[in-house]
CSV table of C-alpha atoms in Angstrom, one decimal:
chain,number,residue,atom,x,y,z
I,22,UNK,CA,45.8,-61.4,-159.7
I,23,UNK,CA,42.9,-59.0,-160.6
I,24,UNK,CA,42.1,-56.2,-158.5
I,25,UNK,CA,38.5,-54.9,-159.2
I,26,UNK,CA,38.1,-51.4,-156.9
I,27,UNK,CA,34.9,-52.0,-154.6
I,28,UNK,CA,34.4,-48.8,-152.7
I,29,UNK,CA,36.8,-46.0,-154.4
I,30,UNK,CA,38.1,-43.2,-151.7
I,31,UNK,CA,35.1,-41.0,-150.1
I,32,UNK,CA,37.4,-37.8,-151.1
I,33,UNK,CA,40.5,-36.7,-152.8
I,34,UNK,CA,43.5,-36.2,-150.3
I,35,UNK,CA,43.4,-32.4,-151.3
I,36,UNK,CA,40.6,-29.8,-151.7
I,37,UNK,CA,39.6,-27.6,-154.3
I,38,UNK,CA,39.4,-24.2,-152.0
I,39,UNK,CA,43.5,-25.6,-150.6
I,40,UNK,CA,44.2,-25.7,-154.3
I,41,UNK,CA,43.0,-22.3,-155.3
I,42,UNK,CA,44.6,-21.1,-152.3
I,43,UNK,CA,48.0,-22.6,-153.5
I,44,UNK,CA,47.5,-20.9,-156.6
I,45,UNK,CA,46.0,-17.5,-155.4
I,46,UNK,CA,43.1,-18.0,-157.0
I,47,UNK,CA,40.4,-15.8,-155.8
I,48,UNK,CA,37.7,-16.3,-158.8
I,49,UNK,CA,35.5,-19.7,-159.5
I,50,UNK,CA,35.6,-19.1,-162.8
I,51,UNK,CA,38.0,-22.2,-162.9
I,52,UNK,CA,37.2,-24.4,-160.3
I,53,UNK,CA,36.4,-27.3,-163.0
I,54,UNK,CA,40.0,-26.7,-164.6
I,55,UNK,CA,41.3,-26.7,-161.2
I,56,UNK,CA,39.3,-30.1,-159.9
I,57,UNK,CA,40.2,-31.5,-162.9
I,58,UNK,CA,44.1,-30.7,-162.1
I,59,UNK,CA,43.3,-32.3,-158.6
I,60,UNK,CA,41.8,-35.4,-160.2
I,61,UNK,CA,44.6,-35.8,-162.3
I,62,UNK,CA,47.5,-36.0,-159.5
I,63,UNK,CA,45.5,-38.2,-157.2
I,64,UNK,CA,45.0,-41.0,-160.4
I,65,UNK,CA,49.2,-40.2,-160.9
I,66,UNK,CA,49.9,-40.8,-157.3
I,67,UNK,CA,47.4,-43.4,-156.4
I,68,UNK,CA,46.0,-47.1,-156.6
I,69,UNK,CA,47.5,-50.0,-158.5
I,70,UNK,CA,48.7,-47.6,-161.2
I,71,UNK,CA,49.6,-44.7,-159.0
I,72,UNK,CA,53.4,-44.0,-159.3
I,73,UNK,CA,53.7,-44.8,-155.1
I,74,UNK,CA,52.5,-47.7,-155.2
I,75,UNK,CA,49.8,-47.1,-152.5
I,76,UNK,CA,46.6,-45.9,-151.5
I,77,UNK,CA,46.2,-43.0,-150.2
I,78,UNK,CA,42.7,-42.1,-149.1
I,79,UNK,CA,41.0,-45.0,-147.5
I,80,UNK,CA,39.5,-47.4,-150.4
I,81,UNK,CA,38.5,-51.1,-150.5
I,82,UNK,CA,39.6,-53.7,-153.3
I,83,UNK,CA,39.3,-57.1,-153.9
I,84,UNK,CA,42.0,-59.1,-155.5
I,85,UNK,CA,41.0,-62.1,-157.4
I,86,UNK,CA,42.7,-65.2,-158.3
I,87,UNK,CA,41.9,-67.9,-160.8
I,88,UNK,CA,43.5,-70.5,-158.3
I,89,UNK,CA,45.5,-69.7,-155.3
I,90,UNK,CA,48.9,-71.7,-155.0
I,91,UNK,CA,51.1,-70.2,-152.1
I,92,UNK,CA,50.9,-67.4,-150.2
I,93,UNK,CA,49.0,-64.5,-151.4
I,94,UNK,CA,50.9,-61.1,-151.6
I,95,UNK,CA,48.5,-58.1,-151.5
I,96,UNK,CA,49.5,-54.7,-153.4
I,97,UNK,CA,49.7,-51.9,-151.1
I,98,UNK,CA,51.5,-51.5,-147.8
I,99,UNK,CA,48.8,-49.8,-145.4
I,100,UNK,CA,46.2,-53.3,-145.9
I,101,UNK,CA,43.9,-54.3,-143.9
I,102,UNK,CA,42.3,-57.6,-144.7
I,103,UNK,CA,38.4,-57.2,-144.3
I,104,UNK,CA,37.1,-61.5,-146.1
I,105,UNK,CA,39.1,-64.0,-148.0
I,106,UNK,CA,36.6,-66.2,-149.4
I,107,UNK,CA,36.4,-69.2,-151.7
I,108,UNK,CA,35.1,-68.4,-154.8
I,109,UNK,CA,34.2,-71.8,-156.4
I,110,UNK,CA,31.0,-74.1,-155.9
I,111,UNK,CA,32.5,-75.2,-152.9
I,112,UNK,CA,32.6,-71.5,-151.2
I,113,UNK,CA,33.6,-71.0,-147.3
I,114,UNK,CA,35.8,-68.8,-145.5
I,115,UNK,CA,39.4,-69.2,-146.1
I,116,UNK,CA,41.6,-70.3,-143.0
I,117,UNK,CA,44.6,-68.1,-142.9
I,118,UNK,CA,47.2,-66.0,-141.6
I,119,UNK,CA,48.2,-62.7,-141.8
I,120,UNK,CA,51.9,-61.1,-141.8
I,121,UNK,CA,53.8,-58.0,-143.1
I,122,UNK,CA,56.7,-59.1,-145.1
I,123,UNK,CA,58.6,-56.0,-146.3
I,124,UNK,CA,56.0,-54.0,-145.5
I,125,UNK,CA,53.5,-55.6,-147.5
I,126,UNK,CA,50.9,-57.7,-146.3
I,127,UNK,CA,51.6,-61.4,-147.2
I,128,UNK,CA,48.4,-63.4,-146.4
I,129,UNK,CA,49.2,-67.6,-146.0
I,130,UNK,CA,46.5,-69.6,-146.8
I,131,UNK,CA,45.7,-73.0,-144.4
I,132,UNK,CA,43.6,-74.7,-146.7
I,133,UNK,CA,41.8,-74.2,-150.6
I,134,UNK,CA,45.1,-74.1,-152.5
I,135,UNK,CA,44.1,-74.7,-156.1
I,136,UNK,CA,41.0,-72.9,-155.5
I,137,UNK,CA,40.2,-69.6,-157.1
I,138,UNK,CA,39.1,-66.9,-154.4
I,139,UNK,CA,39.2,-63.2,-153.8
I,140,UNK,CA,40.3,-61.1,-150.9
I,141,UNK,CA,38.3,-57.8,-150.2
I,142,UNK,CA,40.8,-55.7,-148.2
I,143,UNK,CA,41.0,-52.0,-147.7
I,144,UNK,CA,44.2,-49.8,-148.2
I,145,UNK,CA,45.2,-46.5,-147.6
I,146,UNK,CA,45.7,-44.1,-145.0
I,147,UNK,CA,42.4,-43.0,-143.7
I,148,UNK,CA,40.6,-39.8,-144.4
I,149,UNK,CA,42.0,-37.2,-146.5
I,150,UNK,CA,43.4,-35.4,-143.5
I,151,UNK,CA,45.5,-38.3,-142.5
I,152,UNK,CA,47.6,-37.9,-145.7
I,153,UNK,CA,51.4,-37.4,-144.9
I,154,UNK,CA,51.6,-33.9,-145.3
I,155,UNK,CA,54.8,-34.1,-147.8
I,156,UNK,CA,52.2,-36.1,-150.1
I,157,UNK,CA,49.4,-33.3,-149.7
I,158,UNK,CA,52.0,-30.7,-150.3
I,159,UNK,CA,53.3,-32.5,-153.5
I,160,UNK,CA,49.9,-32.6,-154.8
I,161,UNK,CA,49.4,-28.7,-154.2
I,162,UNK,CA,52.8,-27.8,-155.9
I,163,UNK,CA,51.6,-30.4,-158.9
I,164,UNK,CA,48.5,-28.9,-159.6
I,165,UNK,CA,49.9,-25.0,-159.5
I,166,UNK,CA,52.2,-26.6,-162.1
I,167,UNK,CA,50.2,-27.6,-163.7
I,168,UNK,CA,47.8,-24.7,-163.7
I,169,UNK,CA,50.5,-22.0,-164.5
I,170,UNK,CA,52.2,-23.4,-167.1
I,171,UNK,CA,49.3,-24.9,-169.4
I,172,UNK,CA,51.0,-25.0,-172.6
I,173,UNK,CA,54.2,-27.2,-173.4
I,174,UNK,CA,57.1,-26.0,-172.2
I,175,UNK,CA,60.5,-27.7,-173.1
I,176,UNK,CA,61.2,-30.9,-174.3
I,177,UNK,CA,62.5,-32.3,-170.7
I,178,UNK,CA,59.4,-34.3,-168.5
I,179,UNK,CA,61.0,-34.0,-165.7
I,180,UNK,CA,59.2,-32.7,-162.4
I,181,UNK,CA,60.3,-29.8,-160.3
I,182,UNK,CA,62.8,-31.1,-157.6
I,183,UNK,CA,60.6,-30.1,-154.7
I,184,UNK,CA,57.5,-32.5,-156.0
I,185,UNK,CA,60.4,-35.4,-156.3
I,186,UNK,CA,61.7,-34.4,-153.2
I,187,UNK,CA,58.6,-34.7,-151.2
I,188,UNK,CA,57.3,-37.2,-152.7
I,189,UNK,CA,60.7,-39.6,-152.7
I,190,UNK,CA,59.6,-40.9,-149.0
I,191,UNK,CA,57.0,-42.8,-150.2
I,192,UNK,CA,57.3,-44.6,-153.2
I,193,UNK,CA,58.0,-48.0,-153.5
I,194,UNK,CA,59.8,-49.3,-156.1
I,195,UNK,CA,58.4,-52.4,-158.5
I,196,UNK,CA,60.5,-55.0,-159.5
C-alpha cells in the first residue's frame, strides 16, 4: 500500500506564541528557530512515520494498491473513509463495508478483488484544539527541550520521562 498525502493538516496542533510562552520567550527574534522546533515534533509525532502512529490534526490520504486481494486495513485509528474507487480502465465505486477491528479501520471489499484502487480517507483528530491535551503538552515540553539545550548533551537519546509519560497513552505499537 502507498499512501500519497492529499490535503496535509490546515495547522500544527501547537502554536508559535503557546510555544514561546512555554519557553518564556518574550522577544521574536527567534520565532523561526522556534517554528522550526514546532515543525520538527509534529513530523516526530505524526503521519505514517510519526512515532504514534496517527494523525493528529485533521488530514486526508489516499492509500493505493496495485491489486486489492482481501480486506483492506487503513493506517491510523481515527479514519474516516471519504471514496474507495477502482482505479483501472474499468473504474466505478467500490461496494464495501466498513468496521473497526482493533481500533483500526478494516474496510471489506464486495466486489473488484484483483483490481488496483485507492481509498481517499481522512485521519486525525480534528482541529488543532481537539488534540488530547497530554499530546499538546508533550509537544510544548519537546520543543523547550529542545530550545534550551541546543548543543549535544550526553551520549544517552533518551527523552525526559514526562514527554514519554504523556505521550505513552497514545502510541500504537507496530508489529
Amino acid at each position: 500500500m502507498r499512501l500519497v498525502l492529499v490535503v496535509p493538516p490546515a495547522a500544527t496542533p501547537i502554536t508559535l506564541s503557546e510555544a514561546k510562552a512555554q519557553a518564556r520567550v518574550e522577544h521574536d527574534d527567534e520565532d523561526l528557530l522556534i517554528q522550526q522546533y514546532i515543525d520538527a515534533a509534529t513530523a516526530w509525532l505524526d503521519g505514517p512515520a510519526g512515532i504514534l502512529g496517527r494523525c493528529l490534526v485533521t488530514q486526508t490520504w489516499r492509500a493505493e494498491l496495485a491489486a486489492v486481494t482481501g480486506p483492506i486495513r487503513l493506517p491510523f485509528p481515527d479514519t474516516v473513509i471519504d471514496r474507495a474507487v477502482f482505479t483501472d480502465a474499468e473504474g466505478g465505486e467500490l461496494i464495501h463495508a466498513f468496521e473497526l477491528q482493533d481500533q483500526r479501520p478494516l474496510l471489506r471489499l464486495r466486489s473488484g478483488l484483483g483490481r488496483p484502487a485507492a481509498i481517499t480517507f481522512t485521519a486525525g483528530y480534528g482541529a488543532p484544539a481537539d488534540v488530547p491535551a497530554a499530546i499538546r503538552q508533550a509537544m510544548l515540553l519537546l520543543v523547550t527541550q529542545w530550545y534550551e539545550h541546543r548543543q549535544v548533551t550526553g551520549t544517552g537519546t533518551a527523552l525526559p520521562f514526562s514527554v514519554e509519560a504523556l505521550l505513552a497513552p497514545y502510541r500504537r505499537i507496530r508489529l
